[in-house]
PDB file of N, CA and C in Angstrom:
ATOM      1  N   GLN A  22     204.634  68.261 210.844  1.00 89.00           N
ATOM      2  CA  GLN A  22     204.144  67.142 211.486  1.00 89.00           C
ATOM      3  C   GLN A  22     202.541  67.462 211.502  1.00 89.00           C
ATOM      4  N   VAL A  23     201.895  66.408 211.027  1.00 91.00           N
ATOM      5  CA  VAL A  23     200.418  66.608 211.256  1.00 91.00           C
ATOM      6  C   VAL A  23     199.803  66.204 212.375  1.00 91.00           C
ATOM      7  N   GLN A  24     198.872  66.920 212.773  1.00 94.00           N
ATOM      8  CA  GLN A  24     198.257  66.652 214.193  1.00 94.00           C
ATOM      9  C   GLN A  24     196.735  66.920 213.963  1.00 94.00           C
ATOM     10  N   LEU A  25     196.021  65.850 214.307  1.00 96.00           N
ATOM     11  CA  LEU A  25     194.480  66.144 214.347  1.00 96.00           C
ATOM     12  C   LEU A  25     194.100  65.916 215.626  1.00 96.00           C
ATOM     13  N   VAL A  26     193.179  66.722 216.223  1.00 94.00           N
ATOM     14  CA  VAL A  26     192.716  66.663 217.645  1.00 94.00           C
ATOM     15  C   VAL A  26     191.200  66.926 217.695  1.00 94.00           C
ATOM     16  N   GLU A  27     190.501  65.649 218.075  1.00 94.00           N
ATOM     17  CA  GLU A  27     189.167  65.588 218.014  1.00 94.00           C
ATOM     18  C   GLU A  27     188.756  65.896 219.385  1.00 94.00           C
ATOM     19  N   SER A  28     187.408  66.564 219.532  1.00 94.00           N
ATOM     20  CA  SER A  28     186.896  66.836 220.912  1.00 94.00           C
ATOM     21  C   SER A  28     185.276  66.787 220.591  1.00 94.00           C
ATOM     22  N   GLY A  29     184.685  66.602 221.838  1.00 96.00           N
ATOM     23  CA  GLY A  29     183.178  66.659 221.640  1.00 96.00           C
ATOM     24  C   GLY A  29     182.371  65.517 221.921  1.00 96.00           C
ATOM     25  N   GLY A  30     183.251  64.382 222.041  1.00 95.00           N
ATOM     26  CA  GLY A  30     182.566  63.070 222.283  1.00 95.00           C
ATOM     27  C   GLY A  30     181.856  63.129 223.874  1.00 95.00           C
ATOM     28  N   GLY A  31     181.432  62.128 224.006  1.00 97.00           N
ATOM     29  CA  GLY A  31     180.572  61.709 225.389  1.00 97.00           C
ATOM     30  C   GLY A  31     179.630  61.008 225.388  1.00 97.00           C
ATOM     31  N   LEU A  32     178.668  60.917 226.442  1.00 98.00           N
ATOM     32  CA  LEU A  32     177.354  60.320 226.507  1.00 98.00           C
ATOM     33  C   LEU A  32     176.313  61.216 226.401  1.00 98.00           C
ATOM     34  N   VAL A  33     175.415  60.655 225.785  1.00 98.00           N
ATOM     35  CA  VAL A  33     174.108  61.484 225.297  1.00 98.00           C
ATOM     36  C   VAL A  33     172.946  60.598 225.274  1.00 98.00           C
ATOM     37  N   GLN A  34     171.821  61.218 225.684  1.00 98.00           N
ATOM     38  CA  GLN A  34     170.701  60.317 225.671  1.00 98.00           C
ATOM     39  C   GLN A  34     169.949  60.064 224.297  1.00 98.00           C
ATOM     40  N   PRO A  35     169.383  59.109 223.956  1.00 98.00           N
ATOM     41  CA  PRO A  35     168.740  59.158 222.525  1.00 98.00           C
ATOM     42  C   PRO A  35     167.727  60.403 222.319  1.00 98.00           C
ATOM     43  N   GLY A  36     167.920  60.688 221.045  1.00 98.00           N
ATOM     44  CA  GLY A  36     167.167  62.058 220.705  1.00 98.00           C
ATOM     45  C   GLY A  36     168.085  63.256 220.986  1.00 98.00           C
ATOM     46  N   GLY A  37     169.149  63.139 221.688  1.00 98.00           N
ATOM     47  CA  GLY A  37     169.975  64.489 222.018  1.00 98.00           C
ATOM     48  C   GLY A  37     170.752  64.726 220.737  1.00 98.00           C
ATOM     49  N   SER A  38     171.411  65.793 221.049  1.00 98.00           N
ATOM     50  CA  SER A  38     172.493  66.260 220.216  1.00 98.00           C
ATOM     51  C   SER A  38     173.949  66.397 220.538  1.00 98.00           C
ATOM     52  N   MET A  39     174.934  66.503 219.757  1.00 98.00           N
ATOM     53  CA  MET A  39     176.162  66.509 220.088  1.00 98.00           C
ATOM     54  C   MET A  39     176.928  67.118 218.878  1.00 98.00           C
ATOM     55  N   ARG A  40     178.016  67.766 219.194  1.00 98.00           N
ATOM     56  CA  ARG A  40     178.971  68.299 217.889  1.00 98.00           C
ATOM     57  C   ARG A  40     180.234  67.884 218.289  1.00 98.00           C
ATOM     58  N   LEU A  41     180.911  67.158 217.251  1.00 98.00           N
ATOM     59  CA  LEU A  41     182.444  67.132 217.288  1.00 98.00           C
ATOM     60  C   LEU A  41     183.390  67.842 216.458  1.00 98.00           C
ATOM     61  N   SER A  42     184.399  68.253 216.974  1.00 98.00           N
ATOM     62  CA  SER A  42     185.385  68.981 216.373  1.00 98.00           C
ATOM     63  C   SER A  42     186.580  68.277 216.042  1.00 98.00           C
ATOM     64  N   CYS A  43     187.422  68.712 214.934  1.00 97.00           N
ATOM     65  CA  CYS A  43     188.576  68.136 214.571  1.00 97.00           C
ATOM     66  C   CYS A  43     189.472  69.205 214.332  1.00 97.00           C
ATOM     67  N   ALA A  44     190.423  69.601 215.085  1.00 97.00           N
ATOM     68  CA  ALA A  44     191.367  70.640 214.778  1.00 97.00           C
ATOM     69  C   ALA A  44     192.469  70.037 214.043  1.00 97.00           C
ATOM     70  N   ALA A  45     193.071  70.772 213.011  1.00 97.00           N
ATOM     71  CA  ALA A  45     194.094  70.187 212.327  1.00 97.00           C
ATOM     72  C   ALA A  45     195.471  71.286 212.393  1.00 97.00           C
ATOM     73  N   SER A  46     196.565  70.632 212.426  1.00 96.00           N
ATOM     74  CA  SER A  46     197.676  71.459 212.208  1.00 96.00           C
ATOM     75  C   SER A  46     198.694  70.600 211.297  1.00 96.00           C
ATOM     76  N   GLY A  47     199.629  71.323 210.807  1.00 94.00           N
ATOM     77  CA  GLY A  47     200.689  70.733 209.876  1.00 94.00           C
ATOM     78  C   GLY A  47     200.272  70.095 208.556  1.00 94.00           C
ATOM     79  N   VAL A  48     198.967  70.464 208.240  1.00 93.00           N
ATOM     80  CA  VAL A  48     198.494  70.147 206.924  1.00 93.00           C
ATOM     81  C   VAL A  48     197.898  71.206 206.285  1.00 93.00           C
ATOM     82  N   ASP A  49     197.805  71.338 204.767  1.00 93.00           N
ATOM     83  CA  ASP A  49     197.366  72.421 203.911  1.00 93.00           C
ATOM     84  C   ASP A  49     195.661  72.160 204.004  1.00 93.00           C
ATOM     85  N   PHE A  50     195.151  72.576 205.226  1.00 94.00           N
ATOM     86  CA  PHE A  50     193.894  72.107 205.508  1.00 94.00           C
ATOM     87  C   PHE A  50     192.716  72.501 204.298  1.00 94.00           C
ATOM     88  N   SER A  51     192.803  73.699 203.839  1.00 93.00           N
ATOM     89  CA  SER A  51     191.747  73.992 202.812  1.00 93.00           C
ATOM     90  C   SER A  51     191.808  73.324 201.492  1.00 93.00           C
ATOM     91  N   ARG A  52     192.862  72.701 201.463  1.00 93.00           N
ATOM     92  CA  ARG A  52     192.867  71.988 200.001  1.00 93.00           C
ATOM     93  C   ARG A  52     192.606  70.634 200.074  1.00 93.00           C
ATOM     94  N   ILE A  53     192.149  70.145 201.364  1.00 93.00           N
ATOM     95  CA  ILE A  53     191.835  68.562 201.378  1.00 93.00           C
ATOM     96  C   ILE A  53     190.367  68.396 201.850  1.00 93.00           C
ATOM     97  N   ASP A  54     190.122  67.268 201.362  1.00 96.00           N
ATOM     98  CA  ASP A  54     188.506  66.627 201.628  1.00 96.00           C
ATOM     99  C   ASP A  54     188.702  66.249 202.928  1.00 96.00           C
ATOM    100  N   TRP A  55     187.741  66.418 203.756  1.00 97.00           N
ATOM    101  CA  TRP A  55     187.630  65.897 205.055  1.00 97.00           C
ATOM    102  C   TRP A  55     186.574  65.001 205.413  1.00 97.00           C
ATOM    103  N   SER A  56     186.598  63.958 206.206  1.00 97.00           N
ATOM    104  CA  SER A  56     185.487  62.929 206.515  1.00 97.00           C
ATOM    105  C   SER A  56     185.536  62.622 208.057  1.00 97.00           C
ATOM    106  N   TRP A  57     184.267  62.210 208.580  1.00 98.00           N
ATOM    107  CA  TRP A  57     184.205  61.628 209.682  1.00 98.00           C
ATOM    108  C   TRP A  57     183.848  60.061 209.459  1.00 98.00           C
ATOM    109  N   TYR A  58     184.530  59.357 210.203  1.00 98.00           N
ATOM    110  CA  TYR A  58     184.154  57.889 210.315  1.00 98.00           C
ATOM    111  C   TYR A  58     183.827  57.326 211.333  1.00 98.00           C
ATOM    112  N   ARG A  59     183.096  56.230 211.741  1.00 98.00           N
ATOM    113  CA  ARG A  59     182.424  55.836 212.902  1.00 98.00           C
ATOM    114  C   ARG A  59     183.142  54.365 213.118  1.00 98.00           C
ATOM    115  N   GLN A  60     183.437  53.909 213.996  1.00 98.00           N
ATOM    116  CA  GLN A  60     183.669  52.447 214.440  1.00 98.00           C
ATOM    117  C   GLN A  60     182.864  52.010 215.572  1.00 98.00           C
ATOM    118  N   ALA A  61     181.811  51.221 215.160  1.00 95.00           N
ATOM    119  CA  ALA A  61     181.034  50.625 216.187  1.00 95.00           C
ATOM    120  C   ALA A  61     181.733  49.472 216.801  1.00 95.00           C
ATOM    121  N   PRO A  62     181.344  49.025 218.017  1.00 90.00           N
ATOM    122  CA  PRO A  62     182.004  47.931 218.808  1.00 90.00           C
ATOM    123  C   PRO A  62     181.685  46.652 217.965  1.00 90.00           C
ATOM    124  N   GLY A  63     182.881  46.016 217.587  1.00 93.00           N
ATOM    125  CA  GLY A  63     182.963  44.840 216.881  1.00 93.00           C
ATOM    126  C   GLY A  63     182.704  45.172 215.598  1.00 93.00           C
ATOM    127  N   LYS A  64     182.814  46.129 214.985  1.00 95.00           N
ATOM    128  CA  LYS A  64     182.593  46.450 213.483  1.00 95.00           C
ATOM    129  C   LYS A  64     183.660  47.327 212.696  1.00 95.00           C
ATOM    130  N   ALA A  65     183.727  47.288 211.614  1.00 97.00           N
ATOM    131  CA  ALA A  65     184.697  48.009 210.875  1.00 97.00           C
ATOM    132  C   ALA A  65     184.514  49.342 210.767  1.00 97.00           C
ATOM    133  N   ARG A  66     185.328  50.133 210.573  1.00 97.00           N
ATOM    134  CA  ARG A  66     185.355  51.609 210.682  1.00 97.00           C
ATOM    135  C   ARG A  66     184.605  52.093 209.262  1.00 97.00           C
ATOM    136  N   THR A  67     183.612  52.707 209.169  1.00 97.00           N
ATOM    137  CA  THR A  67     183.249  53.267 208.266  1.00 97.00           C
ATOM    138  C   THR A  67     182.985  54.649 208.090  1.00 97.00           C
ATOM    139  N   MET A  68     182.839  55.317 206.826  1.00 97.00           N
ATOM    140  CA  MET A  68     182.531  56.731 206.665  1.00 97.00           C
ATOM    141  C   MET A  68     181.269  57.036 206.731  1.00 97.00           C
ATOM    142  N   VAL A  69     181.054  58.019 207.474  1.00 98.00           N
ATOM    143  CA  VAL A  69     179.682  58.553 207.956  1.00 98.00           C
ATOM    144  C   VAL A  69     179.489  59.915 207.036  1.00 98.00           C
ATOM    145  N   ALA A  70     180.410  60.791 206.960  1.00 98.00           N
ATOM    146  CA  ALA A  70     180.083  61.868 206.327  1.00 98.00           C
ATOM    147  C   ALA A  70     181.489  62.479 205.598  1.00 98.00           C
ATOM    148  N   LEU A  71     181.255  63.255 204.564  1.00 97.00           N
ATOM    149  CA  LEU A  71     182.332  63.835 203.662  1.00 97.00           C
ATOM    150  C   LEU A  71     182.225  65.138 203.267  1.00 97.00           C
ATOM    151  N   ILE A  72     182.968  66.105 203.494  1.00 97.00           N
ATOM    152  CA  ILE A  72     183.015  67.344 202.770  1.00 97.00           C
ATOM    153  C   ILE A  72     184.049  67.651 202.050  1.00 97.00           C
ATOM    154  N   GLY A  73     183.935  68.245 200.874  1.00 94.00           N
ATOM    155  CA  GLY A  73     184.897  68.507 199.754  1.00 94.00           C
ATOM    156  C   GLY A  73     185.673  69.852 200.213  1.00 94.00           C
ATOM    157  N   HIS A  74     186.909  69.880 199.463  1.00 86.00           N
ATOM    158  CA  HIS A  74     187.833  71.065 199.931  1.00 86.00           C
ATOM    159  C   HIS A  74     186.884  72.578 199.577  1.00 86.00           C
ATOM    160  N   ALA A  75     186.003  72.372 198.568  1.00 79.00           N
ATOM    161  CA  ALA A  75     185.279  73.593 198.297  1.00 79.00           C
ATOM    162  C   ALA A  75     184.207  73.804 199.226  1.00 79.00           C
ATOM    163  N   ALA A  76     183.811  72.807 199.968  1.00 67.00           N
ATOM    164  CA  ALA A  76     182.894  72.962 201.004  1.00 67.00           C
ATOM    165  C   ALA A  76     181.437  72.961 200.556  1.00 67.00           C
ATOM    166  N   ASP A  77     181.186  72.873 199.242  1.00 76.00           N
ATOM    167  CA  ASP A  77     179.840  72.822 198.640  1.00 76.00           C
ATOM    168  C   ASP A  77     179.229  71.429 198.442  1.00 76.00           C
ATOM    169  N   ASN A  78     180.411  70.416 198.523  1.00 93.00           N
ATOM    170  CA  ASN A  78     180.178  69.161 198.216  1.00 93.00           C
ATOM    171  C   ASN A  78     180.053  68.200 199.644  1.00 93.00           C
ATOM    172  N   THR A  79     179.029  67.821 199.870  1.00 96.00           N
ATOM    173  CA  THR A  79     178.944  66.984 201.109  1.00 96.00           C
ATOM    174  C   THR A  79     178.029  65.755 200.705  1.00 96.00           C
ATOM    175  N   ASN A  80     178.538  64.522 201.579  1.00 96.00           N
ATOM    176  CA  ASN A  80     177.807  63.214 201.261  1.00 96.00           C
ATOM    177  C   ASN A  80     177.872  62.540 202.624  1.00 96.00           C
ATOM    178  N   TYR A  81     176.789  61.889 202.713  1.00 97.00           N
ATOM    179  CA  TYR A  81     176.492  61.261 203.957  1.00 97.00           C
ATOM    180  C   TYR A  81     175.888  59.728 203.690  1.00 97.00           C
ATOM    181  N   ILE A  82     176.183  58.883 204.743  1.00 97.00           N
ATOM    182  CA  ILE A  82     175.540  57.523 204.612  1.00 97.00           C
ATOM    183  C   ILE A  82     174.058  57.705 204.838  1.00 97.00           C
ATOM    184  N   ASN A  83     173.345  56.893 204.381  1.00 97.00           N
ATOM    185  CA  ASN A  83     172.031  57.057 204.483  1.00 97.00           C
ATOM    186  C   ASN A  83     171.074  57.107 205.937  1.00 97.00           C
ATOM    187  N   SER A  84     172.062  56.297 206.714  1.00 97.00           N
ATOM    188  CA  SER A  84     171.405  56.306 207.996  1.00 97.00           C
ATOM    189  C   SER A  84     171.270  57.670 208.692  1.00 97.00           C
ATOM    190  N   VAL A  85     172.304  58.457 208.538  1.00 98.00           N
ATOM    191  CA  VAL A  85     172.581  59.763 209.170  1.00 98.00           C
ATOM    192  C   VAL A  85     172.005  61.093 208.208  1.00 98.00           C
ATOM    193  N   LYS A  86     171.475  60.827 207.202  1.00 98.00           N
ATOM    194  CA  LYS A  86     171.023  61.874 206.448  1.00 98.00           C
ATOM    195  C   LYS A  86     169.849  62.497 207.074  1.00 98.00           C
ATOM    196  N   GLY A  87     170.131  64.008 207.082  1.00 97.00           N
ATOM    197  CA  GLY A  87     168.929  64.707 207.790  1.00 97.00           C
ATOM    198  C   GLY A  87     168.883  64.758 209.311  1.00 97.00           C
ATOM    199  N   ARG A  88     169.961  64.044 209.852  1.00 98.00           N
ATOM    200  CA  ARG A  88     170.434  64.024 211.201  1.00 98.00           C
ATOM    201  C   ARG A  88     171.696  64.695 211.467  1.00 98.00           C
ATOM    202  N   PHE A  89     172.795  64.530 210.619  1.00 98.00           N
ATOM    203  CA  PHE A  89     174.029  64.781 210.750  1.00 98.00           C
ATOM    204  C   PHE A  89     174.315  66.035 209.770  1.00 98.00           C
ATOM    205  N   THR A  90     175.179  66.826 210.157  1.00 98.00           N
ATOM    206  CA  THR A  90     175.652  68.071 209.459  1.00 98.00           C
ATOM    207  C   THR A  90     177.167  68.006 209.524  1.00 98.00           C
ATOM    208  N   ILE A  91     177.931  67.691 208.217  1.00 97.00           N
ATOM    209  CA  ILE A  91     179.490  68.212 208.253  1.00 97.00           C
ATOM    210  C   ILE A  91     179.777  69.435 207.928  1.00 97.00           C
ATOM    211  N   SER A  92     180.616  70.188 208.399  1.00 96.00           N
ATOM    212  CA  SER A  92     181.112  71.465 207.992  1.00 96.00           C
ATOM    213  C   SER A  92     182.483  71.714 208.335  1.00 96.00           C
ATOM    214  N   ARG A  93     183.023  72.662 207.715  1.00 96.00           N
ATOM    215  CA  ARG A  93     184.212  73.124 207.981  1.00 96.00           C
ATOM    216  C   ARG A  93     184.669  74.834 208.000  1.00 96.00           C
ATOM    217  N   ASP A  94     185.403  74.999 208.800  1.00 95.00           N
ATOM    218  CA  ASP A  94     185.990  76.383 209.031  1.00 95.00           C
ATOM    219  C   ASP A  94     187.300  76.344 208.508  1.00 95.00           C
ATOM    220  N   ASN A  95     187.730  76.709 207.292  1.00 94.00           N
ATOM    221  CA  ASN A  95     189.157  77.005 206.956  1.00 94.00           C
ATOM    222  C   ASN A  95     190.110  77.909 207.509  1.00 94.00           C
ATOM    223  N   ASP A  96     189.435  78.831 208.160  1.00 95.00           N
ATOM    224  CA  ASP A  96     190.132  79.908 208.836  1.00 95.00           C
ATOM    225  C   ASP A  96     190.482  79.471 210.193  1.00 95.00           C
ATOM    226  N   ARG A  97     189.800  78.335 210.784  1.00 96.00           N
ATOM    227  CA  ARG A  97     190.301  77.762 211.889  1.00 96.00           C
ATOM    228  C   ARG A  97     190.900  76.413 211.771  1.00 96.00           C
ATOM    229  N   ASN A  98     190.971  75.890 210.567  1.00 96.00           N
ATOM    230  CA  ASN A  98     191.580  74.642 210.165  1.00 96.00           C
ATOM    231  C   ASN A  98     190.931  73.614 211.061  1.00 96.00           C
ATOM    232  N   THR A  99     189.521  73.750 211.023  1.00 97.00           N
ATOM    233  CA  THR A  99     188.839  72.625 211.861  1.00 97.00           C
ATOM    234  C   THR A  99     187.517  72.236 211.019  1.00 97.00           C
ATOM    235  N   VAL A 100     187.485  70.943 211.337  1.00 97.00           N
ATOM    236  CA  VAL A 100     185.932  70.407 210.621  1.00 97.00           C
ATOM    237  C   VAL A 100     185.104  69.689 211.715  1.00 97.00           C
ATOM    238  N   TYR A 101     183.813  70.023 211.506  1.00 98.00           N
ATOM    239  CA  TYR A 101     182.868  69.664 212.528  1.00 98.00           C
ATOM    240  C   TYR A 101     181.859  68.461 212.026  1.00 98.00           C
ATOM    241  N   LEU A 102     181.149  67.955 213.035  1.00 98.00           N
ATOM    242  CA  LEU A 102     180.201  67.131 212.814  1.00 98.00           C
ATOM    243  C   LEU A 102     179.088  67.304 213.575  1.00 98.00           C
ATOM    244  N   GLN A 103     177.997  68.031 213.131  1.00 98.00           N
ATOM    245  CA  GLN A 103     176.603  68.173 214.234  1.00 98.00           C
ATOM    246  C   GLN A 103     175.934  67.062 214.325  1.00 98.00           C
ATOM    247  N   MET A 104     175.593  66.557 215.087  1.00 98.00           N
ATOM    248  CA  MET A 104     174.763  65.237 215.369  1.00 98.00           C
ATOM    249  C   MET A 104     173.408  65.454 216.160  1.00 98.00           C
ATOM    250  N   ASN A 105     172.313  65.349 215.335  1.00 98.00           N
ATOM    251  CA  ASN A 105     171.150  65.625 216.215  1.00 98.00           C
ATOM    252  C   ASN A 105     170.351  64.330 216.062  1.00 98.00           C
ATOM    253  N   SER A 106     169.314  64.424 216.941  1.00 98.00           N
ATOM    254  CA  SER A 106     168.425  63.191 216.826  1.00 98.00           C
ATOM    255  C   SER A 106     169.276  61.822 217.085  1.00 98.00           C
ATOM    256  N   LEU A 107     170.037  61.875 218.086  1.00 98.00           N
ATOM    257  CA  LEU A 107     170.987  60.579 218.228  1.00 98.00           C
ATOM    258  C   LEU A 107     170.241  59.446 218.486  1.00 98.00           C
ATOM    259  N   LYS A 108     170.745  58.279 217.923  1.00 98.00           N
ATOM    260  CA  LYS A 108     170.259  56.878 218.026  1.00 98.00           C
ATOM    261  C   LYS A 108     171.174  56.041 218.608  1.00 98.00           C
ATOM    262  N   PRO A 109     170.713  54.951 219.343  1.00 97.00           N
ATOM    263  CA  PRO A 109     171.897  54.030 220.187  1.00 97.00           C
ATOM    264  C   PRO A 109     172.744  53.669 219.093  1.00 97.00           C
ATOM    265  N   GLU A 110     172.292  53.354 218.083  1.00 96.00           N
ATOM    266  CA  GLU A 110     173.093  52.621 216.827  1.00 96.00           C
ATOM    267  C   GLU A 110     173.975  53.731 216.310  1.00 96.00           C
ATOM    268  N   ASP A 111     174.132  54.966 217.016  1.00 97.00           N
ATOM    269  CA  ASP A 111     175.129  55.928 216.484  1.00 97.00           C
ATOM    270  C   ASP A 111     176.298  55.898 217.295  1.00 97.00           C
ATOM    271  N   THR A 112     176.124  54.783 218.163  1.00 97.00           N
ATOM    272  CA  THR A 112     177.290  54.790 219.300  1.00 97.00           C
ATOM    273  C   THR A 112     178.568  54.122 218.644  1.00 97.00           C
ATOM    274  N   GLY A 113     179.847  54.641 218.874  1.00 97.00           N
ATOM    275  CA  GLY A 113     180.978  54.195 218.423  1.00 97.00           C
ATOM    276  C   GLY A 113     182.091  55.234 218.569  1.00 97.00           C
ATOM    277  N   VAL A 114     183.267  55.099 218.220  1.00 97.00           N
ATOM    278  CA  VAL A 114     184.456  56.027 218.151  1.00 97.00           C
ATOM    279  C   VAL A 114     184.411  56.500 216.774  1.00 97.00           C
ATOM    280  N   TYR A 115     184.442  57.861 216.742  1.00 98.00           N
ATOM    281  CA  TYR A 115     184.278  58.720 215.808  1.00 98.00           C
ATOM    282  C   TYR A 115     185.737  59.493 215.355  1.00 98.00           C
ATOM    283  N   TYR A 116     186.174  59.237 214.196  1.00 97.00           N
ATOM    284  CA  TYR A 116     187.400  59.504 213.595  1.00 97.00           C
ATOM    285  C   TYR A 116     187.255  60.588 212.467  1.00 97.00           C
ATOM    286  N   CYS A 117     187.958  61.669 212.753  1.00 97.00           N
ATOM    287  CA  CYS A 117     188.106  62.522 211.560  1.00 97.00           C
ATOM    288  C   CYS A 117     189.407  62.038 210.520  1.00 97.00           C
ATOM    289  N   ASN A 118     189.243  62.409 209.331  1.00 97.00           N
ATOM    290  CA  ASN A 118     190.078  61.873 208.359  1.00 97.00           C
ATOM    291  C   ASN A 118     190.186  62.979 207.319  1.00 97.00           C
ATOM    292  N   GLY A 119     191.624  63.391 206.946  1.00 94.00           N
ATOM    293  CA  GLY A 119     191.917  64.171 206.089  1.00 94.00           C
ATOM    294  C   GLY A 119     192.471  63.219 204.821  1.00 94.00           C
ATOM    295  N   TRP A 120     191.854  63.447 203.573  1.00 91.00           N
ATOM    296  CA  TRP A 120     192.487  62.668 202.552  1.00 91.00           C
ATOM    297  C   TRP A 120     193.842  62.980 202.226  1.00 91.00           C
ATOM    298  N   PRO A 121     194.666  61.971 201.911  1.00 90.00           N
ATOM    299  CA  PRO A 121     194.226  60.384 201.879  1.00 90.00           C
ATOM    300  C   PRO A 121     194.221  59.622 203.193  1.00 90.00           C
ATOM    301  N   ASN A 122     195.277  60.074 204.031  1.00 91.00           N
ATOM    302  CA  ASN A 122     195.565  59.157 205.248  1.00 91.00           C
ATOM    303  C   ASN A 122     195.913  59.977 206.492  1.00 91.00           C
ATOM    304  N   PHE A 123     195.261  61.046 206.679  1.00 94.00           N
ATOM    305  CA  PHE A 123     195.423  61.723 208.024  1.00 94.00           C
ATOM    306  C   PHE A 123     194.298  61.314 208.946  1.00 94.00           C
ATOM    307  N   TRP A 124     194.820  60.850 210.130  1.00 95.00           N
ATOM    308  CA  TRP A 124     193.624  60.349 211.066  1.00 95.00           C
ATOM    309  C   TRP A 124     193.901  61.087 212.514  1.00 95.00           C
ATOM    310  N   GLY A 125     192.668  61.353 213.184  1.00 92.00           N
ATOM    311  CA  GLY A 125     192.675  61.596 214.439  1.00 92.00           C
ATOM    312  C   GLY A 125     192.768  60.482 215.302  1.00 92.00           C
ATOM    313  N   GLN A 126     192.789  60.880 216.659  1.00 94.00           N
ATOM    314  CA  GLN A 126     192.818  59.579 217.781  1.00 94.00           C
ATOM    315  C   GLN A 126     191.471  59.025 217.869  1.00 94.00           C
ATOM    316  N   GLY A 127     190.549  59.775 217.576  1.00 96.00           N
ATOM    317  CA  GLY A 127     189.171  59.183 217.903  1.00 96.00           C
ATOM    318  C   GLY A 127     188.498  59.813 219.097  1.00 96.00           C
ATOM    319  N   THR A 128     187.461  59.931 219.145  1.00 96.00           N
ATOM    320  CA  THR A 128     186.467  60.250 220.379  1.00 96.00           C
ATOM    321  C   THR A 128     185.362  59.388 220.425  1.00 96.00           C
ATOM    322  N   GLN A 129     184.883  58.936 221.658  1.00 97.00           N
ATOM    323  CA  GLN A 129     183.962  58.135 221.814  1.00 97.00           C
ATOM    324  C   GLN A 129     182.602  58.708 221.970  1.00 97.00           C
ATOM    325  N   VAL A 130     181.622  58.355 221.183  1.00 98.00           N
ATOM    326  CA  VAL A 130     180.371  58.843 221.235  1.00 98.00           C
ATOM    327  C   VAL A 130     179.425  57.683 221.796  1.00 98.00           C
ATOM    328  N   THR A 131     178.640  57.868 222.994  1.00 98.00           N
ATOM    329  CA  THR A 131     177.720  56.770 223.534  1.00 98.00           C
ATOM    330  C   THR A 131     176.392  57.452 223.557  1.00 98.00           C
ATOM    331  N   VAL A 132     175.331  56.711 222.857  1.00 98.00           N
ATOM    332  CA  VAL A 132     174.007  57.257 222.687  1.00 98.00           C
ATOM    333  C   VAL A 132     173.317  55.991 223.646  1.00 98.00           C
ATOM    334  N   SER A 133     172.725  56.661 224.982  1.00 97.00           N
ATOM    335  CA  SER A 133     172.219  55.566 225.742  1.00 97.00           C
ATOM    336  C   SER A 133     171.367  56.363 226.746  1.00 97.00           C
ATOM    337  N   SER A 134     170.367  55.714 227.361  1.00 95.00           N
ATOM    338  CA  SER A 134     169.435  56.250 228.222  1.00 95.00           C
ATOM    339  C   SER A 134     169.980  55.694 229.733  1.00 95.00           C
TER     340      SER A 134
END
């Protein structure tokens, strides 16, 4: 049984930082590409960052480039999203995804003063 447990969300002020974690079990973690998605209020869920199974391939949407960093620890079966210089438009529910269709429950990130 595949289980993804996300943590690290919460409330942060604009300009602040936050790190999300997604711990996976029941899946061959090291062989899968992992992504973080974001769903803002009233909007569709969209991919924010991706890391390939080799970890040397990462991709980001333009709005987070230079601010967010996705990483993975194959020994801990965990994928991370380090978010710096957060903006109010980064607010949303963040989901981790293991290709093709493994999803976490989501964690709320709110950027507000």
